Amino acid sequence: MHIVYPAVVSALLFSIGVYGVLARRNTILVLMSVELMLNAVNLNLVAFDVWLGDRLHSGQVLTLFVIVIAAAEVGVGLAIVLALYRNRRTVDLDYLRDLAEPADGPTPGNPTVTDQAQTQRHTTDDQPVERDHGDGRPAGRGGKS
Amino acid sequence: MTEAMPSYLSPTGQEIIFLLLGAVAVGSALLVVTTRQLVHAALWLVVTFGALAGCYLVLTAEFVAWVQVLIYVGAVIVLLLFGIMLTRAPIGRSTDLDSGNRPAAVVVALATAAILVTVVIDGFRMAYTPLTPGQGGAAELGGSIFSTWVLPFEALSVLLLAALIGAIVLSRTDITGANGTNQRGDGPNGLSRTDTPGGGSPPDQTGGH
């Protein structure tokens, strides 16, 4: 077995994972892409373990450890996503910008502090996109700064 | 390690099978990140993980292959499907699964792929190893884990326990913070409770415990 084959497959999988993490908007899809990247690393570990003929099997043991850590990561990540969904009614990463720098101009669909009163009147809406239909106030960061 | 390298033009049966499985894995991974349906992404991920388990089998890592099937295909996919359903994701086609920085993501991913593939091919062009079966069975791996790698194994069990407790604490709603308020809902600007009327217990509307 040429070692180039698993190495190239793993490099392609890693790049696909990078694309998914950067391009996807849903948090669960981002978690799936992280899993793809971890699997690329696993394939590399197994291939190089076979190539080097390690007597301690460090590559395969480390693959098992990575699999376990990936399982723990998915568990905690999904708990975080569910808590987020419970509090925000959305898991779209584009709307979760509270830790971002104050952008120049209003970010579309950003639920901010000033919309709290309006939001509590519209308690049944699932989408926080159009929050500016209360009294004509723009949905930007009105009185934040 | 690099003895008597055969030509690339006469691949063995193992290499052909590995390349086919790798093509399946890469193709279904592409479908994972490009599909328009959330549930289909999870199901294509099953195909990717299964093909990768086949790759491990070809690489004589049998135990890793079965652990991959058990944990990834069995547990992680089910967890992801649970997450999809509990967040009430739309079943069916949805148009807004990609964010606005998709062109930048394409550029970054293509650059990453180009650099990694170039470096890997350049570095390991001459690397070859014959595959001898029996190197990755449960007996060998078990002996290795419980003799050499015992300490990381135990540390990993503690990490799993911590992750378990963390997930429970994150997903329970009746655990209150030090000041008697909800632990997750008391952000500094009160943003977190904007969707619940009167700041009551949040999961009443979701029904998702």
XYZ file of N, CA and C in Angstrom, chain A residues 1-26 28-29 31-33 35-36 38-43 46-52 54-58 60-61 63-76 78-83 85-92 94-95 98 111-113 115-116 119-120 122-123 125-128 131 144, chain B residues 1-2 5-8 14-15 18-19 22 25-26 29-30 32-35 38 41-42 45 48-49 52 55-56 58-61 63-64 67-68 71-72 76 79-80 83-84 86-88 96-102 105-106 108-109 112-113 116-117 120-121 124-125 127-129 131 135-136 140-141 144-145 148-149 152-153 156 159-160 163 167 170-171 173 184 189-192 194-195 197 202-203 205-206:
594
model
N 0.856 -1.201 0.000
C 0.000 0.000 0.000
C 0.886 1.244 0.000
N 0.710 2.059 -0.995
C 1.408 3.338 -0.997
C 0.786 4.237 0.069
N 1.628 4.887 0.824
C 1.125 5.719 1.915
C 0.486 6.991 1.368
N 0.806 7.316 0.132
C 0.233 8.531 -0.443
C -1.288 8.438 -0.528
N -1.800 7.258 -0.796
C -3.253 7.144 -0.991
C -4.046 7.529 0.260
N -3.794 6.893 1.406
C -4.538 7.354 2.588
C -4.225 8.792 2.971
N -2.995 9.224 2.729
C -2.663 10.605 3.096
C -3.450 11.600 2.247
N -3.579 11.286 0.955
C -4.326 12.210 0.090
C -5.818 12.179 0.413
N -6.341 10.986 0.660
C -7.764 10.899 1.030
C -8.019 11.686 2.307
N -7.103 11.562 3.250
C -7.292 12.274 4.512
C -7.149 13.781 4.334
N -6.247 14.207 3.459
C -6.122 15.645 3.212
C -7.389 16.196 2.564
N -7.958 15.426 1.631
C -9.195 15.893 0.989
C -10.351 15.948 1.986
N -10.429 14.933 2.845
C -11.494 14.946 3.857
C -11.342 16.141 4.792
N -10.100 16.434 5.159
C -9.871 17.573 6.049
C -10.289 18.881 5.379
N -9.973 19.019 4.096
C -10.360 20.260 3.415
C -11.867 20.385 3.304
N -12.532 19.245 3.075
C -13.998 19.291 3.025
C -14.559 19.700 4.383
N -13.927 19.197 5.441
C -14.357 19.601 6.769
C -14.150 21.087 7.019
N -13.022 21.607 6.526
C -12.767 23.047 6.670
C -13.842 23.854 5.943
N -14.176 23.394 4.740
C -15.225 24.092 3.988
C -16.548 24.067 4.753
N -16.874 22.895 5.314
C -18.144 22.801 6.025
C -18.198 23.695 7.253
N -17.087 23.740 7.987
C -17.070 24.585 9.187
C -17.231 26.047 8.799
N -16.591 26.446 7.697
C -16.637 27.865 7.344
C -17.929 28.245 6.646
N -18.492 27.337 5.871
C -19.589 27.755 5.008
C -20.963 27.458 5.577
N -21.066 26.520 6.474
C -22.389 26.156 6.929
C -22.888 27.137 7.976
N -24.172 27.206 8.078
C -24.792 28.152 8.994
C -25.422 27.456 10.185
N -25.951 26.283 9.965
C -26.558 25.539 11.057
C -25.469 24.951 11.957
N -25.441 22.368 13.898
C -25.277 20.916 13.859
C -24.497 20.497 12.618
N -24.681 21.220 11.525
C -23.879 20.920 10.338
C -22.413 21.256 10.575
N -20.972 20.958 13.454
C -20.476 19.830 14.249
C -20.161 18.629 13.357
N -21.011 18.385 12.372
C -20.738 17.286 11.441
C -19.431 17.513 10.697
N -19.165 18.749 10.300
C -17.922 19.026 9.584
C -16.712 18.826 10.491
N -16.595 16.631 12.769
C -16.408 15.182 12.779
C -15.643 14.714 11.546
N -15.938 15.318 10.418
C -15.190 14.950 9.203
C -13.700 15.221 9.370
N -12.018 15.334 12.158
C -11.445 14.374 13.103
C -11.229 13.021 12.426
N -12.124 12.647 11.533
C -11.950 11.382 10.838
C -10.781 11.415 9.884
N -10.526 12.568 9.288
C -9.338 12.699 8.443
C -8.082 12.458 9.271
N -8.049 13.027 10.461
C -6.898 12.813 11.341
C -6.776 11.335 11.699
N -7.907 10.691 11.946
C -7.871 9.271 12.294
C -7.289 8.434 11.171
N -7.694 8.729 9.956
C -7.180 7.961 8.814
C -5.670 8.137 8.681
N -3.960 6.012 11.443
C -3.937 4.577 11.147
C -2.939 4.273 10.041
N -2.931 5.086 8.994
C -2.037 4.820 7.869
C -0.573 4.900 8.301
N -0.255 5.907 9.100
C 1.155 6.028 9.477
C 1.544 5.011 10.529
N 0.588 4.562 11.314
C 0.885 3.468 12.231
C 1.244 2.209 11.452
N 0.482 1.937 10.389
C 0.778 0.755 9.574
C 2.115 0.925 8.853
N 2.368 2.134 8.398
C 3.612 2.357 7.655
C 4.839 2.193 8.550
N 4.787 2.794 9.739
C 5.950 2.757 10.603
C 6.082 1.429 11.328
N 4.664 0.329 14.111
C 4.941 0.632 15.513
C 4.611 -0.580 16.382
N 5.553 -0.953 17.228
C 5.300 -2.100 18.082
C 4.311 -1.765 19.193
N 4.287 -0.516 19.594
C 3.360 -0.108 20.657
C 1.993 0.250 20.121
N 1.834 0.253 18.811
C 0.560 0.605 18.180
C 0.086 1.991 18.613
N 0.985 2.917 18.675
C 0.608 4.241 19.180
C -0.395 4.923 18.255
N -2.769 3.549 16.310
C -4.133 3.033 16.436
C -4.720 3.324 17.808
N -3.876 3.281 18.843
C -4.382 3.627 20.178
C -4.801 5.087 20.213
N -5.857 6.731 17.713
C -7.115 6.801 16.967
C -8.304 6.486 17.862
N -8.138 5.467 18.689
C -9.230 5.145 19.625
C -9.486 6.307 20.578
N -8.409 6.923 21.047
C -8.576 8.060 21.965
C -9.289 9.214 21.266
N -8.919 9.443 20.012
C -9.569 10.537 19.278
C -11.051 10.244 19.073
N -11.369 8.978 18.828
C -12.778 8.626 18.656
C -13.552 8.888 19.948
N -12.953 8.526 21.064
C -13.633 8.755 22.347
C -13.810 10.243 22.602
N -12.759 11.006 22.322
C -12.854 12.447 22.561
C -13.882 13.074 21.623
N -13.982 12.530 20.399
C -14.987 13.059 19.469
C -16.390 12.777 19.984
N -16.574 11.613 20.570
C -17.895 11.308 21.126
C -18.236 12.263 22.262
N -17.257 12.513 23.147
C -17.501 13.452 24.244
C -17.772 14.851 23.713
N -17.041 15.218 22.665
C -17.207 16.559 22.095
C -18.599 16.729 21.501
N -19.065 15.677 20.826
C -20.397 15.780 20.243
C -21.461 15.861 21.337
N -21.247 15.117 22.423
C -22.222 15.175 23.508
C -22.318 16.557 24.114
N -21.176 17.118 24.476
C -21.194 18.452 25.088
C -21.650 19.506 24.082
N -23.682 19.140 21.551
C -25.134 19.104 21.349
C -25.880 19.625 22.563
N -25.330 19.400 23.760
C -25.965 19.989 24.945
C -25.945 21.510 24.853
N -24.817 22.054 24.395
C -24.724 23.510 24.245
C -25.706 23.996 23.192
N -25.788 23.254 22.080
C -26.698 23.668 21.004
C -28.145 23.626 21.482
N -28.481 22.619 22.270
C -29.863 22.534 22.751
C -30.173 23.639 23.749
N -29.216 23.958 24.624
C -29.429 25.073 25.547
C -29.589 26.382 24.780
N -30.719 26.648 21.716
C -32.018 26.650 21.043
C -33.135 26.940 22.029
N -32.971 26.457 23.244
C -34.001 26.698 24.249
C -34.097 28.182 24.588
N -32.961 28.856 24.571
C -32.976 30.267 24.968
C -33.178 31.216 23.806
N -32.752 30.834 22.622
C -32.764 31.772 21.507
C -33.715 31.406 20.389
N -34.201 30.183 20.384
C -35.075 29.705 19.318
C -34.386 29.649 17.959
N -33.098 29.631 17.953
C -32.407 29.489 16.679
C -31.049 28.859 16.933
N -30.566 28.138 15.935
C -29.204 27.625 16.000
C -28.398 28.138 14.824
N -28.890 29.168 14.167
C -28.154 29.723 13.045
C -26.995 30.564 13.553
N -25.326 32.746 12.080
C -25.309 34.136 11.653
C -26.054 35.046 12.617
N -26.962 34.466 13.388
C -27.746 35.295 14.299
C -27.158 35.335 15.699
N -23.607 37.970 19.581
C -23.501 38.836 20.745
C -22.070 39.036 21.199
N -30.979 40.023 17.100
C -31.805 40.411 18.238
C -30.964 41.105 19.293
N -31.273 42.321 19.544
C -30.450 43.100 20.455
C -31.245 43.469 21.698
N -30.591 44.248 22.509
C -31.185 44.573 23.799
C -32.440 45.408 23.615
N -34.576 45.336 21.493
C -35.727 44.629 20.969
C -36.389 43.745 22.001
N -35.909 43.860 23.219
C -36.413 42.925 24.210
C -37.894 43.145 24.485
N -39.817 41.852 21.652
C -39.755 40.405 21.569
C -40.716 39.762 22.543
N -40.872 40.395 23.699
C -41.758 39.781 24.664
C -43.215 39.960 24.279
N -44.053 39.583 21.108
C -44.207 38.561 20.073
C -43.525 37.293 20.553
N -44.154 36.654 21.459
C -43.473 35.521 22.065
C -43.572 34.266 21.225
N -43.096 33.948 17.912
C -42.375 33.851 16.639
C -41.135 32.999 16.805
N -40.920 32.177 15.819
C -39.766 31.296 15.877
C -38.549 31.920 15.245
N -38.742 32.828 14.356
C -37.604 33.396 13.662
C -37.289 34.772 14.224
N -36.089 34.965 14.652
C -35.721 36.287 15.141
C -35.284 37.217 14.021
N -37.518 41.510 13.529
C -37.919 41.954 14.848
C -38.256 43.438 14.843
N -27.328 50.580 21.863
C -26.361 49.718 22.516
C -25.086 50.455 22.870
N 10.970 0.228 5.839
C 9.747 0.972 5.537
C 9.595 1.192 4.043
N 10.615 1.674 3.455
C 10.486 2.012 2.034
C 11.348 1.055 1.243
N 9.933 -0.282 -3.733
C 8.622 0.298 -3.984
C 8.100 -0.103 -5.355
N 6.937 -0.699 -5.433
C 6.364 -1.005 -6.740
C 5.867 0.261 -7.419
N 5.573 0.102 -8.687
C 5.152 1.273 -9.452
C 3.729 1.657 -9.083
N 3.412 2.927 -9.336
C 2.053 3.390 -9.115
C 1.116 2.895 -10.211
N -5.581 -4.491 -3.045
C -5.824 -3.711 -1.815
C -5.887 -2.225 -2.125
N -4.972 -1.784 -2.986
C -4.964 -0.345 -3.281
C -6.190 0.064 -4.065
N -8.978 0.223 -1.633
C -8.828 1.406 -0.777
C -9.197 2.682 -1.523
N -8.768 2.771 -2.775
C -9.070 4.000 -3.522
C -10.568 4.119 -3.791
N -12.044 5.218 -0.568
C -11.702 6.610 -0.336
C -12.514 7.555 -1.208
N -15.830 7.816 0.350
C -15.774 8.653 1.544
C -15.712 10.131 1.176
N -14.847 10.460 0.226
C -14.702 11.877 -0.136
C -15.976 12.397 -0.814
N -18.647 12.842 1.728
C -18.315 13.984 2.583
C -18.650 15.298 1.866
N -18.386 15.318 0.563
C -18.789 16.507 -0.212
C -20.300 16.701 -0.167
N -22.172 15.783 2.266
C -22.519 16.241 3.617
C -22.464 17.753 3.698
N -21.420 18.330 3.121
C -21.269 19.767 3.277
C -21.993 20.563 2.199
N -22.578 19.891 1.215
C -23.265 20.676 0.193
C -24.755 20.389 0.094
N -25.248 19.383 0.773
C -26.652 19.036 0.597
C -27.553 20.104 1.202
N -31.022 18.823 5.941
C -30.252 18.547 7.154
C -30.174 17.061 7.451
N -27.806 15.245 5.262
C -26.402 15.443 5.640
C -25.988 14.400 6.673
N -26.843 14.184 7.662
C -26.514 13.165 8.675
C -26.439 11.782 8.044
N -23.333 11.329 6.162
C -22.233 11.156 7.108
C -22.095 9.683 7.494
N -20.048 8.174 4.790
C -18.633 8.532 4.947
C -17.957 7.694 6.015
N -18.618 7.592 7.158
C -17.994 6.841 8.251
C -17.889 5.359 7.911
N -14.995 4.935 5.629
C -13.737 5.066 6.364
C -13.464 3.811 7.184
N -11.901 1.540 4.907
C -10.494 1.920 4.709
C -9.632 1.376 5.852
N -10.124 1.473 7.072
C -9.349 0.943 8.200
C -9.183 -0.563 8.068
N -9.036 -2.255 5.301
C -8.023 -2.524 4.279
C -6.629 -2.267 4.834
N -6.521 -1.268 5.710
C -5.225 -0.951 6.303
C -4.894 -1.865 7.478
N -5.585 -2.956 7.613
C -5.386 -3.982 8.648
C -5.595 -3.466 10.069
N -6.373 -2.436 10.225
C -6.702 -1.953 11.568
C -8.134 -2.385 11.884
N -9.662 -3.587 14.663
C -10.349 -3.144 15.874
C -10.801 -1.693 15.754
N -9.939 -0.871 15.178
C -10.321 0.529 14.965
C -11.525 0.619 14.044
N -14.595 -0.266 16.057
C -14.906 0.829 16.995
C -15.497 2.014 16.241
N -14.980 2.251 15.046
C -15.537 3.330 14.215
C -16.997 3.057 13.909
N -19.052 3.416 17.374
C -19.180 4.724 18.013
C -19.668 5.774 17.031
N -19.044 5.841 15.862
C -19.458 6.905 14.943
C -20.813 6.607 14.315
N -22.654 8.538 17.386
C -22.532 9.953 17.052
C -23.629 10.385 16.076
N -26.802 10.767 17.920
C -26.797 12.025 18.676
C -27.065 13.213 17.757
N -26.439 13.194 16.588
C -26.643 14.320 15.668
C -28.083 14.364 15.176
N -30.092 15.839 17.809
C -29.917 17.291 17.817
C -30.723 17.968 16.730
N -30.730 17.343 15.548
C -31.497 17.915 14.437
C -32.978 17.962 14.792
N -34.390 17.804 17.850
C -34.729 18.608 19.021
C -34.650 20.095 18.743
N -33.860 20.496 17.772
C -33.839 21.909 17.426
C -34.887 22.244 16.378
N -35.753 21.305 16.110
C -36.856 21.517 15.181
C -36.371 22.042 13.846
N -31.423 28.054 3.291
C -30.485 28.944 3.975
C -29.527 28.165 4.866
N -29.044 27.040 4.368
C -28.093 26.285 5.181
C -26.681 26.820 5.044
N -26.415 27.573 4.008
C -25.082 28.135 3.828
C -25.083 29.583 4.268
N -24.021 29.971 4.940
C -23.955 31.349 5.392
C -23.372 32.222 4.291
N -23.188 33.472 4.630
C -22.774 34.421 3.611
C -21.339 34.312 3.181
N -20.518 33.680 4.012
C -19.098 33.621 3.656
C -18.758 32.343 2.918
N -19.683 31.888 2.086
C -19.432 30.659 1.340
C -18.307 30.811 0.304
N -15.133 30.536 2.081
C -14.918 29.156 2.526
C -14.429 28.282 1.385
N -14.979 28.508 0.186
C -14.507 27.745 -0.982
C -13.037 28.020 -1.235
N -10.745 29.149 0.883
C -9.892 28.606 1.947
C -9.772 27.089 1.829
N -10.907 26.420 1.548
C -10.864 24.960 1.469
C -10.029 24.509 0.279
N -6.420 25.017 1.179
C -5.988 23.979 2.115
C -5.753 22.657 1.408
N -6.709 22.291 0.546
C -6.565 21.027 -0.171
C -5.329 21.049 -1.053
N -2.120 20.903 1.196
C -1.944 19.616 1.870
C -1.624 18.502 0.879
N -2.350 18.457 -0.227
C -2.119 17.379 -1.190
C -0.726 17.516 -1.814
N 1.868 16.486 0.841
C 1.800 15.057 1.150
C 2.375 14.224 0.009
N 2.015 14.599 -1.212
C 2.535 13.843 -2.350
C 4.046 14.031 -2.456
N 5.665 12.014 0.725
C 5.518 10.566 0.891
C 5.374 9.850 -0.442
N 6.028 10.372 -1.444
C 5.917 9.743 -2.750
C 6.590 8.381 -2.747
N 7.038 6.415 -0.130
C 6.700 5.584 1.032
C 5.834 4.426 0.598
N 6.237 3.262 1.019
C 5.465 2.067 0.663
C 5.604 1.069 1.795
N 4.533 0.384 2.069
C 4.603 -0.676 3.061
C 3.711 -1.817 2.618
N 1.139 -4.730 3.312
C 0.135 -4.896 4.359
C 0.140 -6.345 4.834
N -2.138 -7.155 12.451
C -1.419 -6.165 13.245
C -2.337 -5.309 14.095
N -3.595 -5.258 13.781
C -4.482 -4.344 14.493
C -5.661 -5.032 15.126
N -3.832 -7.448 20.114
C -2.643 -6.590 20.085
C -2.948 -5.211 20.666
N -4.068 -4.656 20.224
C -4.394 -3.308 20.678
C -4.706 -3.284 22.172
N -1.572 -3.440 24.090
C -0.850 -2.176 24.026
C -1.497 -1.116 24.913
N -2.836 -1.066 24.880
C -3.524 -0.039 25.675
C -3.291 -0.274 27.153
N 1.086 -0.103 27.877
C 1.844 1.136 27.663
C 0.987 2.368 27.879
N -0.248 2.285 27.429
C -1.072 3.488 27.376
C -2.115 3.506 28.479
N -2.895 7.413 29.835
C -3.839 8.185 29.001
C -5.233 7.591 28.985
N -5.302 6.260 29.066
C -6.615 5.609 29.091
C -7.413 6.052 30.310
N -8.473 9.559 30.061
C -9.583 9.674 29.122
C -10.901 9.272 29.767
N -12.012 12.178 31.622
C -12.537 13.192 30.692
C -13.946 12.843 30.234
N -14.190 11.566 30.009
C -15.548 11.162 29.623
C -16.536 11.444 30.739
N -17.230 15.088 30.732
C -18.110 15.465 29.623
C -19.546 15.056 29.906
N -22.546 17.688 30.168
C -23.731 17.634 29.310
C -25.006 17.626 30.143
N -25.549 21.127 31.498
C -25.974 22.057 30.457
C -27.418 21.828 30.046
N -27.850 20.597 30.082
C -29.184 20.345 29.534
C -30.264 20.348 30.592
N -32.597 22.122 33.433
C -33.089 23.492 33.572
C -33.355 23.867 35.013
N -28.204 29.642 32.887
C -27.910 30.002 31.512
C -28.602 31.284 31.105
N -26.622 41.183 29.671
C -27.588 42.131 29.132
C -28.980 41.541 29.047
N -29.167 40.401 29.668
C -30.496 39.828 29.695
C -30.975 39.332 28.357
N -30.056 39.107 27.460
C -30.482 38.714 26.123
C -31.055 37.317 26.083
N -30.598 36.522 26.988
C -30.870 35.114 26.814
C -32.322 34.759 27.038
N -34.975 36.573 26.106
C -35.890 37.417 25.359
C -37.020 36.633 24.735
N -36.824 35.356 24.586
C -37.847 34.605 23.899
C -38.843 33.951 24.827
N -41.591 34.312 27.742
C -42.405 35.335 28.372
C -42.219 35.333 29.867
N -37.650 28.062 30.549
C -37.604 28.048 29.085
C -38.165 26.797 28.424
N -37.996 25.597 28.971
C -38.337 24.455 28.122
C -39.824 24.187 27.994
N -41.940 25.603 26.161
C -42.424 25.670 24.795
C -41.757 24.646 23.902
N -40.540 24.337 24.217
C -39.866 23.406 23.340
C -40.355 21.989 23.557
